[in-house]
Amino acid sequence: MPSIDELLPLVAEPREDLAAEYKGWLNLAETNHKAVLAKAAIAIANHGGGYIIIGMRDDRAQLVSVSRPERFLPQLRIR
């Protein structure tokens, strides 16, 4: 599991590259959102590893954090 020090640059200065995929919030009850996550996982695996960061969106060539939609709150499980 990555440390906070490894993850912080991914959200403090987000930029997509071969080892980092940024996606908006995904509702995994929806097939198309499952497909988005699967494609991102395959791309990262083909590269040899990396990170998928959920909750970001492209905003004019810049990645910005997006609040989690209320409808996704019941699905979130943190261990």
Tab-separated table of N, CA and C in Angstrom:
chain	number	residue	atom	x	y	z
A	1	MET	N	0.842	-1.171	0.000
A	1	MET	CA	0.000	0.000	0.000
A	1	MET	C	0.891	1.239	0.000
A	2	PRO	N	0.578	2.203	-0.857
A	2	PRO	CA	1.402	3.414	-0.928
A	2	PRO	C	1.259	4.271	0.332
A	3	SER	N	2.308	5.002	0.624
A	3	SER	CA	2.291	5.903	1.776
A	3	SER	C	1.653	7.237	1.379
A	4	ILE	N	1.336	8.033	2.386
A	4	ILE	CA	0.803	9.376	2.151
A	4	ILE	C	1.793	10.200	1.333
A	5	ASP	N	3.074	10.044	1.632
A	5	ASP	CA	4.107	10.798	0.901
A	5	ASP	C	4.126	10.452	-0.582
A	6	GLU	N	3.791	9.207	-0.916
A	6	GLU	CA	3.738	8.805	-2.325
A	6	GLU	C	2.465	9.310	-3.009
A	7	LEU	N	1.374	9.371	-2.251
A	7	LEU	CA	0.091	9.769	-2.833
A	7	LEU	C	-0.107	11.281	-2.914
A	8	LEU	N	0.469	12.015	-1.994
A	8	LEU	CA	0.254	13.462	-1.942
A	8	LEU	C	0.553	14.175	-3.258
A	9	PRO	N	1.665	13.896	-3.931
A	9	PRO	CA	1.916	14.586	-5.208
A	9	PRO	C	0.863	14.283	-6.274
A	10	LEU	N	0.214	13.123	-6.186
A	10	LEU	CA	-0.799	12.771	-7.179
A	10	LEU	C	-2.040	13.661	-7.089
A	11	VAL	N	-2.325	14.187	-5.902
A	11	VAL	CA	-3.486	15.071	-5.757
A	11	VAL	C	-3.090	16.536	-5.615
A	12	ALA	N	-1.892	16.799	-5.103
A	12	ALA	CA	-1.442	18.183	-4.951
A	12	ALA	C	-1.080	18.813	-6.293
A	13	GLU	N	-0.465	18.019	-7.172
A	13	GLU	CA	-0.061	18.480	-8.501
A	13	GLU	C	-0.472	17.436	-9.532
A	14	PRO	N	-1.771	17.281	-9.754
A	14	PRO	CA	-2.224	16.192	-10.638
A	14	PRO	C	-1.834	16.405	-12.093
A	15	ARG	N	-1.371	15.337	-12.703
A	15	ARG	CA	-1.092	15.335	-14.141
A	15	ARG	C	-1.147	13.887	-14.608
A	16	GLU	N	-1.883	13.664	-15.678
A	16	GLU	CA	-1.977	12.303	-16.188
A	16	GLU	C	-0.687	11.927	-16.887
A	17	ASP	N	-0.272	10.707	-16.638
A	17	ASP	CA	0.838	10.125	-17.372
A	17	ASP	C	0.605	8.621	-17.413
A	18	LEU	N	1.574	7.861	-17.859
A	18	LEU	CA	1.373	6.426	-18.009
A	18	LEU	C	1.143	5.712	-16.680
A	19	ALA	N	1.570	6.303	-15.577
A	19	ALA	CA	1.427	5.667	-14.271
A	19	ALA	C	0.306	6.270	-13.429
A	20	ALA	N	-0.444	7.214	-13.967
A	20	ALA	CA	-1.517	7.852	-13.198
A	20	ALA	C	-2.716	8.128	-14.096
A	21	GLU	N	-3.838	7.521	-13.747
A	21	GLU	CA	-5.105	7.731	-14.450
A	21	GLU	C	-6.043	8.468	-13.502
A	22	TYR	N	-6.595	9.586	-13.937
A	22	TYR	CA	-7.533	10.366	-13.120
A	22	TYR	C	-8.929	10.206	-13.687
A	23	LYS	N	-9.868	9.898	-12.808
A	23	LYS	CA	-11.256	9.697	-13.217
A	23	LYS	C	-12.176	10.467	-12.291
A	24	GLY	N	-13.333	10.849	-12.824
A	24	GLY	CA	-14.363	11.460	-11.988
A	24	GLY	C	-14.962	10.402	-11.078
A	25	TRP	N	-15.938	10.798	-10.293
A	25	TRP	CA	-16.590	9.830	-9.407
A	25	TRP	C	-17.306	8.780	-10.236
A	26	LEU	N	-17.198	7.537	-9.816
A	26	LEU	CA	-17.792	6.420	-10.540
A	26	LEU	C	-18.837	5.738	-9.677
A	27	ASN	N	-19.979	5.467	-10.259
A	27	ASN	CA	-21.031	4.696	-9.602
A	27	ASN	C	-20.900	3.272	-10.127
A	28	LEU	N	-20.310	2.392	-9.344
A	28	LEU	CA	-20.017	1.050	-9.826
A	28	LEU	C	-21.241	0.156	-9.922
A	29	ALA	N	-22.409	0.714	-9.645
A	29	ALA	CA	-23.654	-0.005	-9.918
A	29	ALA	C	-24.027	0.140	-11.393
A	30	GLU	N	-23.390	1.082	-12.100
A	30	GLU	CA	-23.659	1.327	-13.513
A	30	GLU	C	-22.591	0.646	-14.374
A	31	THR	N	-23.045	-0.086	-15.372
A	31	THR	CA	-22.139	-0.845	-16.240
A	31	THR	C	-21.111	0.044	-16.919
A	32	ASN	N	-21.522	1.206	-17.411
A	32	ASN	CA	-20.570	2.069	-18.111
A	32	ASN	C	-19.486	2.595	-17.173
A	33	HIS	N	-19.805	2.813	-15.903
A	33	HIS	CA	-18.788	3.255	-14.951
A	33	HIS	C	-17.841	2.110	-14.609
A	34	LYS	N	-18.364	0.888	-14.550
A	34	LYS	CA	-17.495	-0.283	-14.353
A	34	LYS	C	-16.510	-0.396	-15.509
A	35	ALA	N	-16.981	-0.135	-16.716
A	35	ALA	CA	-16.117	-0.210	-17.900
A	35	ALA	C	-15.021	0.846	-17.845
A	36	VAL	N	-15.345	2.045	-17.389
A	36	VAL	CA	-14.343	3.110	-17.258
A	36	VAL	C	-13.241	2.674	-16.299
A	37	LEU	N	-13.637	2.116	-15.162
A	37	LEU	CA	-12.650	1.660	-14.182
A	37	LEU	C	-11.828	0.491	-14.725
A	38	ALA	N	-12.475	-0.438	-15.403
A	38	ALA	CA	-11.761	-1.586	-15.972
A	38	ALA	C	-10.738	-1.136	-17.006
A	39	LYS	N	-11.112	-0.208	-17.880
A	39	LYS	CA	-10.171	0.288	-18.891
A	39	LYS	C	-8.978	0.975	-18.248
A	40	ALA	N	-9.232	1.750	-17.194
A	40	ALA	CA	-8.138	2.423	-16.495
A	40	ALA	C	-7.216	1.400	-15.843
A	41	ALA	N	-7.794	0.365	-15.235
A	41	ALA	CA	-6.985	-0.675	-14.590
A	41	ALA	C	-6.140	-1.429	-15.609
A	42	ILE	N	-6.711	-1.706	-16.765
A	42	ILE	CA	-5.964	-2.400	-17.825
A	42	ILE	C	-4.810	-1.536	-18.324
A	43	ALA	N	-5.059	-0.253	-18.509
A	43	ALA	CA	-4.003	0.655	-18.977
A	43	ALA	C	-2.860	0.719	-17.970
A	44	ILE	N	-3.200	0.818	-16.691
A	44	ILE	CA	-2.172	0.863	-15.642
A	44	ILE	C	-1.405	-0.467	-15.600
A	45	ALA	N	-2.118	-1.575	-15.695
A	45	ALA	CA	-1.467	-2.893	-15.675
A	45	ALA	C	-0.539	-3.063	-16.868
A	46	ASN	N	-0.967	-2.614	-18.031
A	46	ASN	CA	-0.124	-2.721	-19.233
A	46	ASN	C	1.147	-1.892	-19.112
A	47	HIS	N	1.073	-0.830	-18.336
A	47	HIS	CA	2.246	0.021	-18.124
A	47	HIS	C	3.197	-0.608	-17.109
A	48	GLY	N	2.687	-1.503	-16.282
A	48	GLY	CA	3.523	-2.121	-15.255
A	48	GLY	C	3.199	-1.647	-13.855
A	49	GLY	N	2.113	-0.910	-13.728
A	49	GLY	CA	1.684	-0.443	-12.407
A	49	GLY	C	1.486	1.054	-12.386
A	50	GLY	N	0.822	1.496	-11.357
A	50	GLY	CA	0.563	2.921	-11.209
A	50	GLY	C	-0.639	3.139	-10.318
A	51	TYR	N	-1.305	4.263	-10.518
A	51	TYR	CA	-2.405	4.669	-9.657
A	51	TYR	C	-3.615	5.083	-10.475
A	52	ILE	N	-4.792	4.790	-9.942
A	52	ILE	CA	-6.044	5.308	-10.476
A	52	ILE	C	-6.599	6.219	-9.388
A	53	ILE	N	-6.733	7.485	-9.702
A	53	ILE	CA	-7.199	8.471	-8.735
A	53	ILE	C	-8.634	8.842	-9.095
A	54	ILE	N	-9.543	8.609	-8.163
A	54	ILE	CA	-10.967	8.854	-8.388
A	54	ILE	C	-11.356	10.188	-7.761
A	55	GLY	N	-12.205	10.927	-8.443
A	55	GLY	CA	-12.720	12.179	-7.901
A	55	GLY	C	-12.083	13.415	-8.509
A	56	MET	N	-11.520	13.278	-9.698
A	56	MET	CA	-10.897	14.416	-10.389
A	56	MET	C	-11.552	14.553	-11.762
A	57	ARG	N	-11.522	15.753	-12.303
A	57	ARG	CA	-12.043	15.954	-13.657
A	57	ARG	C	-11.153	16.939	-14.395
A	58	ASP	N	-11.181	16.827	-15.732
A	58	ASP	CA	-10.459	17.782	-16.577
A	58	ASP	C	-11.234	19.081	-16.614
A	59	ASP	N	-10.551	20.177	-16.359
A	59	ASP	CA	-11.167	21.502	-16.408
A	59	ASP	C	-10.231	22.418	-17.182
A	60	ARG	N	-10.426	22.433	-18.502
A	60	ARG	CA	-9.581	23.258	-19.382
A	60	ARG	C	-8.106	22.903	-19.258
A	61	ALA	N	-7.793	21.678	-19.539
A	61	ALA	CA	-6.411	21.171	-19.537
A	61	ALA	C	-5.791	21.162	-18.143
A	62	GLN	N	-6.640	21.192	-17.123
A	62	GLN	CA	-6.157	21.125	-15.753
A	62	GLN	C	-7.048	20.144	-14.989
A	63	LEU	N	-6.451	19.312	-14.160
A	63	LEU	CA	-7.226	18.377	-13.354
A	63	LEU	C	-7.606	19.045	-12.041
A	64	VAL	N	-8.885	18.954	-11.683
A	64	VAL	CA	-9.360	19.559	-10.436
A	64	VAL	C	-10.136	18.516	-9.640
A	65	SER	N	-10.108	18.666	-8.331
A	65	SER	CA	-10.837	17.778	-7.441
A	65	SER	C	-12.326	18.087	-7.525
A	66	VAL	N	-13.126	17.037	-7.414
A	66	VAL	CA	-14.579	17.166	-7.481
A	66	VAL	C	-15.162	16.530	-6.227
A	67	SER	N	-16.129	17.193	-5.598
A	67	SER	CA	-16.777	16.629	-4.416
A	67	SER	C	-17.505	15.350	-4.780
A	68	ARG	N	-17.518	14.408	-3.840
A	68	ARG	CA	-18.210	13.143	-4.066
A	68	ARG	C	-19.716	13.398	-4.088
A	69	PRO	N	-20.405	12.919	-5.124
A	69	PRO	CA	-21.860	13.089	-5.184
A	69	PRO	C	-22.541	12.386	-4.013
A	70	GLU	N	-23.565	12.994	-3.475
A	70	GLU	CA	-24.299	12.431	-2.341
A	70	GLU	C	-24.793	11.022	-2.627
A	71	ARG	N	-25.201	10.761	-3.861
A	71	ARG	CA	-25.756	9.443	-4.180
A	71	ARG	C	-24.723	8.328	-4.069
A	72	PHE	N	-23.439	8.654	-3.995
A	72	PHE	CA	-22.398	7.643	-3.885
A	72	PHE	C	-22.022	7.348	-2.428
A	73	LEU	N	-22.449	8.159	-1.497
A	73	LEU	CA	-22.047	7.987	-0.104
A	73	LEU	C	-22.381	6.619	0.476
A	74	PRO	N	-23.586	6.070	0.270
A	74	PRO	CA	-23.874	4.768	0.860
A	74	PRO	C	-23.000	3.636	0.322
A	75	GLN	N	-22.437	3.783	-0.866
A	75	GLN	CA	-21.627	2.731	-1.469
A	75	GLN	C	-20.208	2.722	-0.952
A	76	LEU	N	-19.761	3.812	-0.389
A	76	LEU	CA	-18.366	3.937	0.030
A	76	LEU	C	-18.114	3.089	1.267
A	77	ARG	N	-17.096	2.243	1.186
A	77	ARG	CA	-16.695	1.419	2.323
A	77	ARG	C	-15.213	1.631	2.555
A	78	ILE	N	-14.881	2.162	3.697
A	78	ILE	CA	-13.479	2.391	4.039
A	78	ILE	C	-13.105	1.380	5.117
A	79	ARG	N	-12.000	0.721	4.916
A	79	ARG	CA	-11.550	-0.279	5.895
A	79	ARG	C	-10.324	0.203	6.598
